[in-house]
Coordinates of C-alpha atoms in Angstrom, one line a residue:
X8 CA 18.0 -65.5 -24.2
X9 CA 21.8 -64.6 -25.7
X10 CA 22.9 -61.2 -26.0
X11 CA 22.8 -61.9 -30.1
X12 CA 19.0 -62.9 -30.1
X13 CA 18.8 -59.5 -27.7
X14 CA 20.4 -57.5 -30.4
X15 CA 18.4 -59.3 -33.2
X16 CA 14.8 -58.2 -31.7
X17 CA 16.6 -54.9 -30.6
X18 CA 17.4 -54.7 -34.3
X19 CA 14.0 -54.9 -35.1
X20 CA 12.5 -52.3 -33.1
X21 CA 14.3 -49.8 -34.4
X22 CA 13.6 -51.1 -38.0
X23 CA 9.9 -51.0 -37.1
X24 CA 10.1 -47.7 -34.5
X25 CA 11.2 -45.6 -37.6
X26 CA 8.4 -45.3 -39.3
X27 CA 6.0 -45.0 -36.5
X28 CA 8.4 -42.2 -35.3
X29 CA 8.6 -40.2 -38.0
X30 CA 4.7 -40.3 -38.2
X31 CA 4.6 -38.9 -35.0
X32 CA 6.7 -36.3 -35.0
X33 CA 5.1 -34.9 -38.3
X34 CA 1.8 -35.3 -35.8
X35 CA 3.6 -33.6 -33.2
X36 CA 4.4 -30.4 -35.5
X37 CA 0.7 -30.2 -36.6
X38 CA -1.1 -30.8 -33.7
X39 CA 0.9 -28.4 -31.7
X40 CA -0.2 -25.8 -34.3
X41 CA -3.6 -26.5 -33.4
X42 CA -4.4 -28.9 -36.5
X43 CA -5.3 -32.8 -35.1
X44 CA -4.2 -34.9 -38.2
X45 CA -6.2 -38.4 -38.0
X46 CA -5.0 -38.7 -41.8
X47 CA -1.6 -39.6 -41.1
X48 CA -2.1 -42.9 -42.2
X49 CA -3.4 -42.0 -45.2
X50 CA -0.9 -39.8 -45.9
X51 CA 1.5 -42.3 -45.1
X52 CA -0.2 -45.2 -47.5
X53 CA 0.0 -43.0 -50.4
X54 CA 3.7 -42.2 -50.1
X55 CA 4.5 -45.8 -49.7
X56 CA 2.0 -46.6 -52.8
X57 CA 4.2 -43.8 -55.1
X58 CA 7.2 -44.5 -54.0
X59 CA 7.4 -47.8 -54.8
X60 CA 5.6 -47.3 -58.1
X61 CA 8.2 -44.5 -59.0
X62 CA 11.5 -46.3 -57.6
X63 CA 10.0 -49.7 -60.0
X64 CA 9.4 -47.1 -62.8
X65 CA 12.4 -45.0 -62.8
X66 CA 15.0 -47.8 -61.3
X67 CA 15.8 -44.8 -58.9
X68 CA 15.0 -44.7 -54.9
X69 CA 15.6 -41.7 -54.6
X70 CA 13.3 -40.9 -57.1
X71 CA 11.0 -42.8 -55.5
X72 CA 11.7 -41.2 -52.3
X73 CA 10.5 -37.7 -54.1
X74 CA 7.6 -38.6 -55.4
X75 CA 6.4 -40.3 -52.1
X76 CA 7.3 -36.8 -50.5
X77 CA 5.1 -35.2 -53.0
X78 CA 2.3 -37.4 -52.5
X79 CA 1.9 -37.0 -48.6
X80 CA 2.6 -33.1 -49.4
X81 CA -0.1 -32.7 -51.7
X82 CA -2.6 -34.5 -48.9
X83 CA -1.1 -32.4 -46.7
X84 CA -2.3 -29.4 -48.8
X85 CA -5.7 -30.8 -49.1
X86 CA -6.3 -31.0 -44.9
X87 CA -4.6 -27.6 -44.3
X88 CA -7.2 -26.3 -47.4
X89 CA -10.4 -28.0 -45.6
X90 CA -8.9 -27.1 -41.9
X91 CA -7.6 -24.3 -42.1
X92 CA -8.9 -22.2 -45.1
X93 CA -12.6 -23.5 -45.0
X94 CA -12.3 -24.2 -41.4
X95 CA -14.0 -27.3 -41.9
X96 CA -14.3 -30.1 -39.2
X97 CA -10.5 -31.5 -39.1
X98 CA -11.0 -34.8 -38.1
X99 CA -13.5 -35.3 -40.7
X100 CA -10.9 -34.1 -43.2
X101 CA -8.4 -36.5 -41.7
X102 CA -10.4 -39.5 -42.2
X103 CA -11.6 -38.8 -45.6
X104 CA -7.3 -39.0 -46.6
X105 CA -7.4 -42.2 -45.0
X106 CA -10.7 -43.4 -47.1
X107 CA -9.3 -41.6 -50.2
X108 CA -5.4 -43.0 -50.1
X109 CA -7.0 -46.4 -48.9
X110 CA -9.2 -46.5 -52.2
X111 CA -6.7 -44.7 -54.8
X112 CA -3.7 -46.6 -54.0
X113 CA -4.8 -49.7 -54.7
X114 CA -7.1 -48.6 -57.7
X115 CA -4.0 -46.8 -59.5
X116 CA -1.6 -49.8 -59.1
X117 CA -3.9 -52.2 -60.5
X118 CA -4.6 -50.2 -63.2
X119 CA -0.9 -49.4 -63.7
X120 CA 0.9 -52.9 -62.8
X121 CA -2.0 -55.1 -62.8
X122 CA -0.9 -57.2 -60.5
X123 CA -3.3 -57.5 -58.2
X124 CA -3.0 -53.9 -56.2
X125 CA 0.6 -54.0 -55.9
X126 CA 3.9 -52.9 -57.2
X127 CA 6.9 -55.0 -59.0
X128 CA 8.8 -56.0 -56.3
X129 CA 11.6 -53.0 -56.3
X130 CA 15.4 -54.5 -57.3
X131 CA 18.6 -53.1 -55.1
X132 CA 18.4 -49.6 -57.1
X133 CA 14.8 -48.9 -56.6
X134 CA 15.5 -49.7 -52.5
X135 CA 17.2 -48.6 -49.7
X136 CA 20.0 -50.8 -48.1
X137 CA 21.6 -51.1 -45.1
X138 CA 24.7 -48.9 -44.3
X139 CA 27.9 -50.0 -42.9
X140 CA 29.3 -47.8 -39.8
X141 CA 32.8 -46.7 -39.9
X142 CA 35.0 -49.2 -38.0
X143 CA 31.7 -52.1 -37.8
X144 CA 33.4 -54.8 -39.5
X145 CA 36.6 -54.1 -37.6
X146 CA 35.0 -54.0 -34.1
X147 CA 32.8 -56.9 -34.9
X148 CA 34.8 -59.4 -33.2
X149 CA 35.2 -57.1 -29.6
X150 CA 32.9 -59.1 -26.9
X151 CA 29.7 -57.4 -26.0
X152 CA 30.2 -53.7 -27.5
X153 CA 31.1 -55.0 -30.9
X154 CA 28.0 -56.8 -31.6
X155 CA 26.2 -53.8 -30.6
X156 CA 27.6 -51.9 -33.0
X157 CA 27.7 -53.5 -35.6
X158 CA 24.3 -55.5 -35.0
X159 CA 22.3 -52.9 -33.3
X160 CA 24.0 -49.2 -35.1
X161 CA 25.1 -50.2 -37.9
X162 CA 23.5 -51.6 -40.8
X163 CA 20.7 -49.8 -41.0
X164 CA 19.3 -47.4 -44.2
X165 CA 19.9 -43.4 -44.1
X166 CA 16.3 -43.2 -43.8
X167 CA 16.7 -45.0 -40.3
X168 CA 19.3 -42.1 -38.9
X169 CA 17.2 -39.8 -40.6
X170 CA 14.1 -40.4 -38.8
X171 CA 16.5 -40.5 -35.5
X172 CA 18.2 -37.5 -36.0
X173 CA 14.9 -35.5 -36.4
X174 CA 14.5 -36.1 -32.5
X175 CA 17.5 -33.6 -31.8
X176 CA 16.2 -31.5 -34.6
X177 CA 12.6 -31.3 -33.8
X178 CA 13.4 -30.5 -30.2
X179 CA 15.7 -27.7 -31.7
X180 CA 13.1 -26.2 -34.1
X181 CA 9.9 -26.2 -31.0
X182 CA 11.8 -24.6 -28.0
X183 CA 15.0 -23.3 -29.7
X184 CA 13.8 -21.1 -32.6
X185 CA 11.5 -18.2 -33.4
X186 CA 9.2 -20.4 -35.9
X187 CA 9.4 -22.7 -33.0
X188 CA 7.9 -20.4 -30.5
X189 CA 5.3 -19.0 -32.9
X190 CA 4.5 -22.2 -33.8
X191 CA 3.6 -23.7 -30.0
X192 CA 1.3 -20.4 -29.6
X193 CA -0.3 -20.9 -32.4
X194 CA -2.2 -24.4 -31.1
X195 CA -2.5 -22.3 -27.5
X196 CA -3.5 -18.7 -28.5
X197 CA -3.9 -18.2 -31.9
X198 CA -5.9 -14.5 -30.8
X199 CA -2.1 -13.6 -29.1
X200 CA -0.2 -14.5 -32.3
X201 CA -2.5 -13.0 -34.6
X202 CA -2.5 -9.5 -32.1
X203 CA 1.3 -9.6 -32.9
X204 CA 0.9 -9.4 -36.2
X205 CA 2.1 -12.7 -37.3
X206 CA -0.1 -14.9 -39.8
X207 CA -2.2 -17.9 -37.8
X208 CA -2.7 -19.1 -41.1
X209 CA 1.0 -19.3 -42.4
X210 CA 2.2 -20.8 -39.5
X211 CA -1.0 -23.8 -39.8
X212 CA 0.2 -24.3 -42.9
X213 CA 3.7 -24.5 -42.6
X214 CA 3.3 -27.3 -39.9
X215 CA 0.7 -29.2 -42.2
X216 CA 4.0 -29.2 -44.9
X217 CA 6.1 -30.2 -42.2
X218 CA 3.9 -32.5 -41.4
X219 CA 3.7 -33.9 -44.8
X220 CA 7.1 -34.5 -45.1
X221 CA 7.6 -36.5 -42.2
X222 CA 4.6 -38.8 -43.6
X223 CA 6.4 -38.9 -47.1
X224 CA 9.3 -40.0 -45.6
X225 CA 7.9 -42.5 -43.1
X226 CA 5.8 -44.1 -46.4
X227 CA 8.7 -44.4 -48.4
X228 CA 10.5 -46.3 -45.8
X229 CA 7.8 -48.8 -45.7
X230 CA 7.6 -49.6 -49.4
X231 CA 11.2 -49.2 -50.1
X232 CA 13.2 -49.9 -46.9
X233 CA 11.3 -52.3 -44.7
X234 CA 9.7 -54.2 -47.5
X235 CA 10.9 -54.8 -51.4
X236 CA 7.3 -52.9 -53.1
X237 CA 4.0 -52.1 -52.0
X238 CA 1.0 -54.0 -51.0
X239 CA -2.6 -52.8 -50.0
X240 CA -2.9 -51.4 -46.8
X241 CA 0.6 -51.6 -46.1
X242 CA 0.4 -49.2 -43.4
X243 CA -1.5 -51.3 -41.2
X244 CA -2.7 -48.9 -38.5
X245 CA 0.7 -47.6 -38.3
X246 CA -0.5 -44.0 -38.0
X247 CA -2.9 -44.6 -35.8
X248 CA -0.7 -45.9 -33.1
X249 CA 1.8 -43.0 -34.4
X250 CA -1.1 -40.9 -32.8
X251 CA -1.2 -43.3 -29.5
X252 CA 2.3 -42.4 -29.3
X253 CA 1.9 -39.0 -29.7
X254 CA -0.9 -38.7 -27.0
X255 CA 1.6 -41.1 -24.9
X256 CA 4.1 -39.0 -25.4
X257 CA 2.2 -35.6 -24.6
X258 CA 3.2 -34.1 -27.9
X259 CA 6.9 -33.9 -26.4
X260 CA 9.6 -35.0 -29.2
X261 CA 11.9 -36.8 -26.5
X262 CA 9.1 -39.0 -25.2
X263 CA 7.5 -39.7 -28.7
X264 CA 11.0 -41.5 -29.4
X265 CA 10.5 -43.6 -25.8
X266 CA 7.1 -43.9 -27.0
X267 CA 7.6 -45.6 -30.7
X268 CA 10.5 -47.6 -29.5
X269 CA 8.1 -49.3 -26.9
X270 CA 5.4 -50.0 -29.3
X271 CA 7.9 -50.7 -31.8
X272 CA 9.7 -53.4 -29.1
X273 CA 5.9 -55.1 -28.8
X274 CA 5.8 -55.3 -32.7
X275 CA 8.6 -57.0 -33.1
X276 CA 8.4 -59.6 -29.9
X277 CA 5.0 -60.3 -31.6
X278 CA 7.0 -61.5 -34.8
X279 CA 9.2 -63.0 -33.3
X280 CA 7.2 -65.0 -30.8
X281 CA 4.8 -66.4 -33.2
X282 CA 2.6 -69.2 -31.5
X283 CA 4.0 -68.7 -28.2
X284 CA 4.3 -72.2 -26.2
X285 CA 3.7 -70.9 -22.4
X286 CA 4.0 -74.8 -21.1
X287 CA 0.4 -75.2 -20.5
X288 CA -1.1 -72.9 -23.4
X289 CA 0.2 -72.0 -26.6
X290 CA -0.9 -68.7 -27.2
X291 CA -2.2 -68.3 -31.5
X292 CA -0.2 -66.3 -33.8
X293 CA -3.7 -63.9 -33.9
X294 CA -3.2 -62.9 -30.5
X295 CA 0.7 -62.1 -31.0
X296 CA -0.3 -60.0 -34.2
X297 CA -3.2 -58.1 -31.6
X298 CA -0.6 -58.2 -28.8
X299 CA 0.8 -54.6 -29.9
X300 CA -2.5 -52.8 -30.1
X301 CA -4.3 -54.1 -27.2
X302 CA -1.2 -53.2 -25.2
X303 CA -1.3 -49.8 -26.8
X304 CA -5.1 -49.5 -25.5
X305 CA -3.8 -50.4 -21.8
X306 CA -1.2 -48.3 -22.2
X307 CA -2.7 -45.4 -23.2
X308 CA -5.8 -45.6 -20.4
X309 CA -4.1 -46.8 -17.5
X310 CA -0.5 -45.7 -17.7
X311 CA 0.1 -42.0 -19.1
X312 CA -2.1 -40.0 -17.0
X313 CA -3.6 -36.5 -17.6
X314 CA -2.5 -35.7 -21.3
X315 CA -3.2 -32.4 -22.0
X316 CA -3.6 -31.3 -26.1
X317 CA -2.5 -27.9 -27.4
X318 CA -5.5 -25.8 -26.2
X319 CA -6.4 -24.6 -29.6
X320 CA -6.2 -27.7 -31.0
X321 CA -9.1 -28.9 -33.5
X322 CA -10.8 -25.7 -33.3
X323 CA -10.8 -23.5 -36.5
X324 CA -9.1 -20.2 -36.2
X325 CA -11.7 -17.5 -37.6
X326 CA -9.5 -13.9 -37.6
X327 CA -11.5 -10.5 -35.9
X328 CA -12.0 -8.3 -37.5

């Protein structure tokens, strides 16, 4: 294998890590609040849906990009209302988004485009293209390091070095800051925080928005980054293995990036390898698309030990009074 068809599947499991990694750091800021989010794939199928609708409305991606937002934020408000205000059973409330942006998305665009439960496929102003680093095209020539740059960095969309640079900035927010602080004892001791006088509920909420965000912008990227529109079920169990990668990770923002970048490496060697000739058996293109997610399930039981949760996690916080 030459370095250039290294880089090209490199180049592809960032392209395909970025969504899965912003959906799990938008599980990491929930969950360690104490609020288990199964609906991140929901959230994450109705951002894609309305951003693409929008951005093929409107012309504008970042329009697009803003209504997507506002999508996975107003799921986000509905869980934190069932969770956290009714204290109602959260994974229950997480897989009813999933059933309920599963059903609506592809209802509304038929009704809207009629073509089928998609979108118009979204020209170069309703998308996001790729952006060229400083000095890339000058440096593309240099053996070795200039093909990295300019294959591997550059040329990716801002939503790519977005969802990257929320590594540093996650890590920043949880053990650097106040809200950060507050926020971690909330998912272990919500009796300690409340004691102190600081609102359980507030800081719940806060990381369901924060949350939601993260989702938004991982949807949008689907529908108007990786892909030209949207297309039922585009998501395709993305947030689910967002929350492998989080349990993986052990709801740590350094290792959720190791984390998505592995199962985002299997995703794309399973493109790439399509009908793999082994000499004596080729192996179907059915069992490279499985590959990812049965290697997630072997993973996850036989290679990341004891993963503790937030100790207050998925338990309803009901204030003494």
């Amino acid at each position: 294998m030459d370095l250039l068809t290294v880089l090209q599947v490199l180049d592809s499991t960032v392209r395909l890590a970025t969504p899965l990694l912003l959906a799990c750091l938008a599980g990491l800021f929930s969950e360690r609040a104490g609020i288990f989010d199964i609906g991140l794939e929901g959230k994450m199928l109705a951002a894609a849906f309305f951003s693409a609708a929008i951005a093929a409305v409107t012309g504008s991606v970042w329009i697009g990009l803003g209504a997507g937002i506002l999508a996975s934020l107003s799921l986000s408000g509905l869980h934190g209302l069932a969770s956290i205000t009714f204290r109602g059973n959260q994974l229950i409330s997480g897989v009813a988004i999933n059933f309920l942006a599963a059903g609506l998305t592809v209802l509304i665009a038929q009704s809207w485009f009629q073509q089928g439960g998609r979108t118009p496929a979204l020209l170069s102003g309703g998308r996001f293209g790729p952006i060229t680093l400083p000095g890339a095209e000058a440096l593309r020539e240099v053996p070795v390091l200039g093909p990295i740059y300019y294959e591997l960095i550059s040329g990716h969309s801002i939503l790519v070095y977005v969802a990257f640079a929320c590594v540093p900035l996650t890590w920043w927010i949880l053990y650097r800051t106040r809200f950060g602080l507050r926020l971690r004892a909330v998912g272990e001791n919500p009796e300690a925080v409340d004691t102190a006088g600081i609102s359980v509920i507030r800081l719940r909420y806060a990381a369901v928005l924060i949350c939601g965000l993260l989702c938004g912008i991982a949807g949008a990227y689907l529908a108007t980054a990786l892909q030209a529109g949207f297309v039922q079920d585009m998501t395709a169990g993305r947030g689910y293995i967002a929350l492998a990668a989080l349990i993986f990770a052990k709801w740590r923002p350094l290792q959720a990036l190791y984390a998505t970048l592995l199962f985002g490496f299997l995703q794309a060697i399973a493109l790439r390898y399509q009908n793999l000739d082994l000499g004596f058996f080729t192996l179907p293109v059915q069992a490279m698309d499985a590959l990812p997610y049965i290697l997630t399930v072997v993973i996850l039981a036989g290679f990341i030990g004891k993963a503790v949760p937030p100790r207050a996690g998925g338990e309803p916080y009901v204030k003494e009074r």
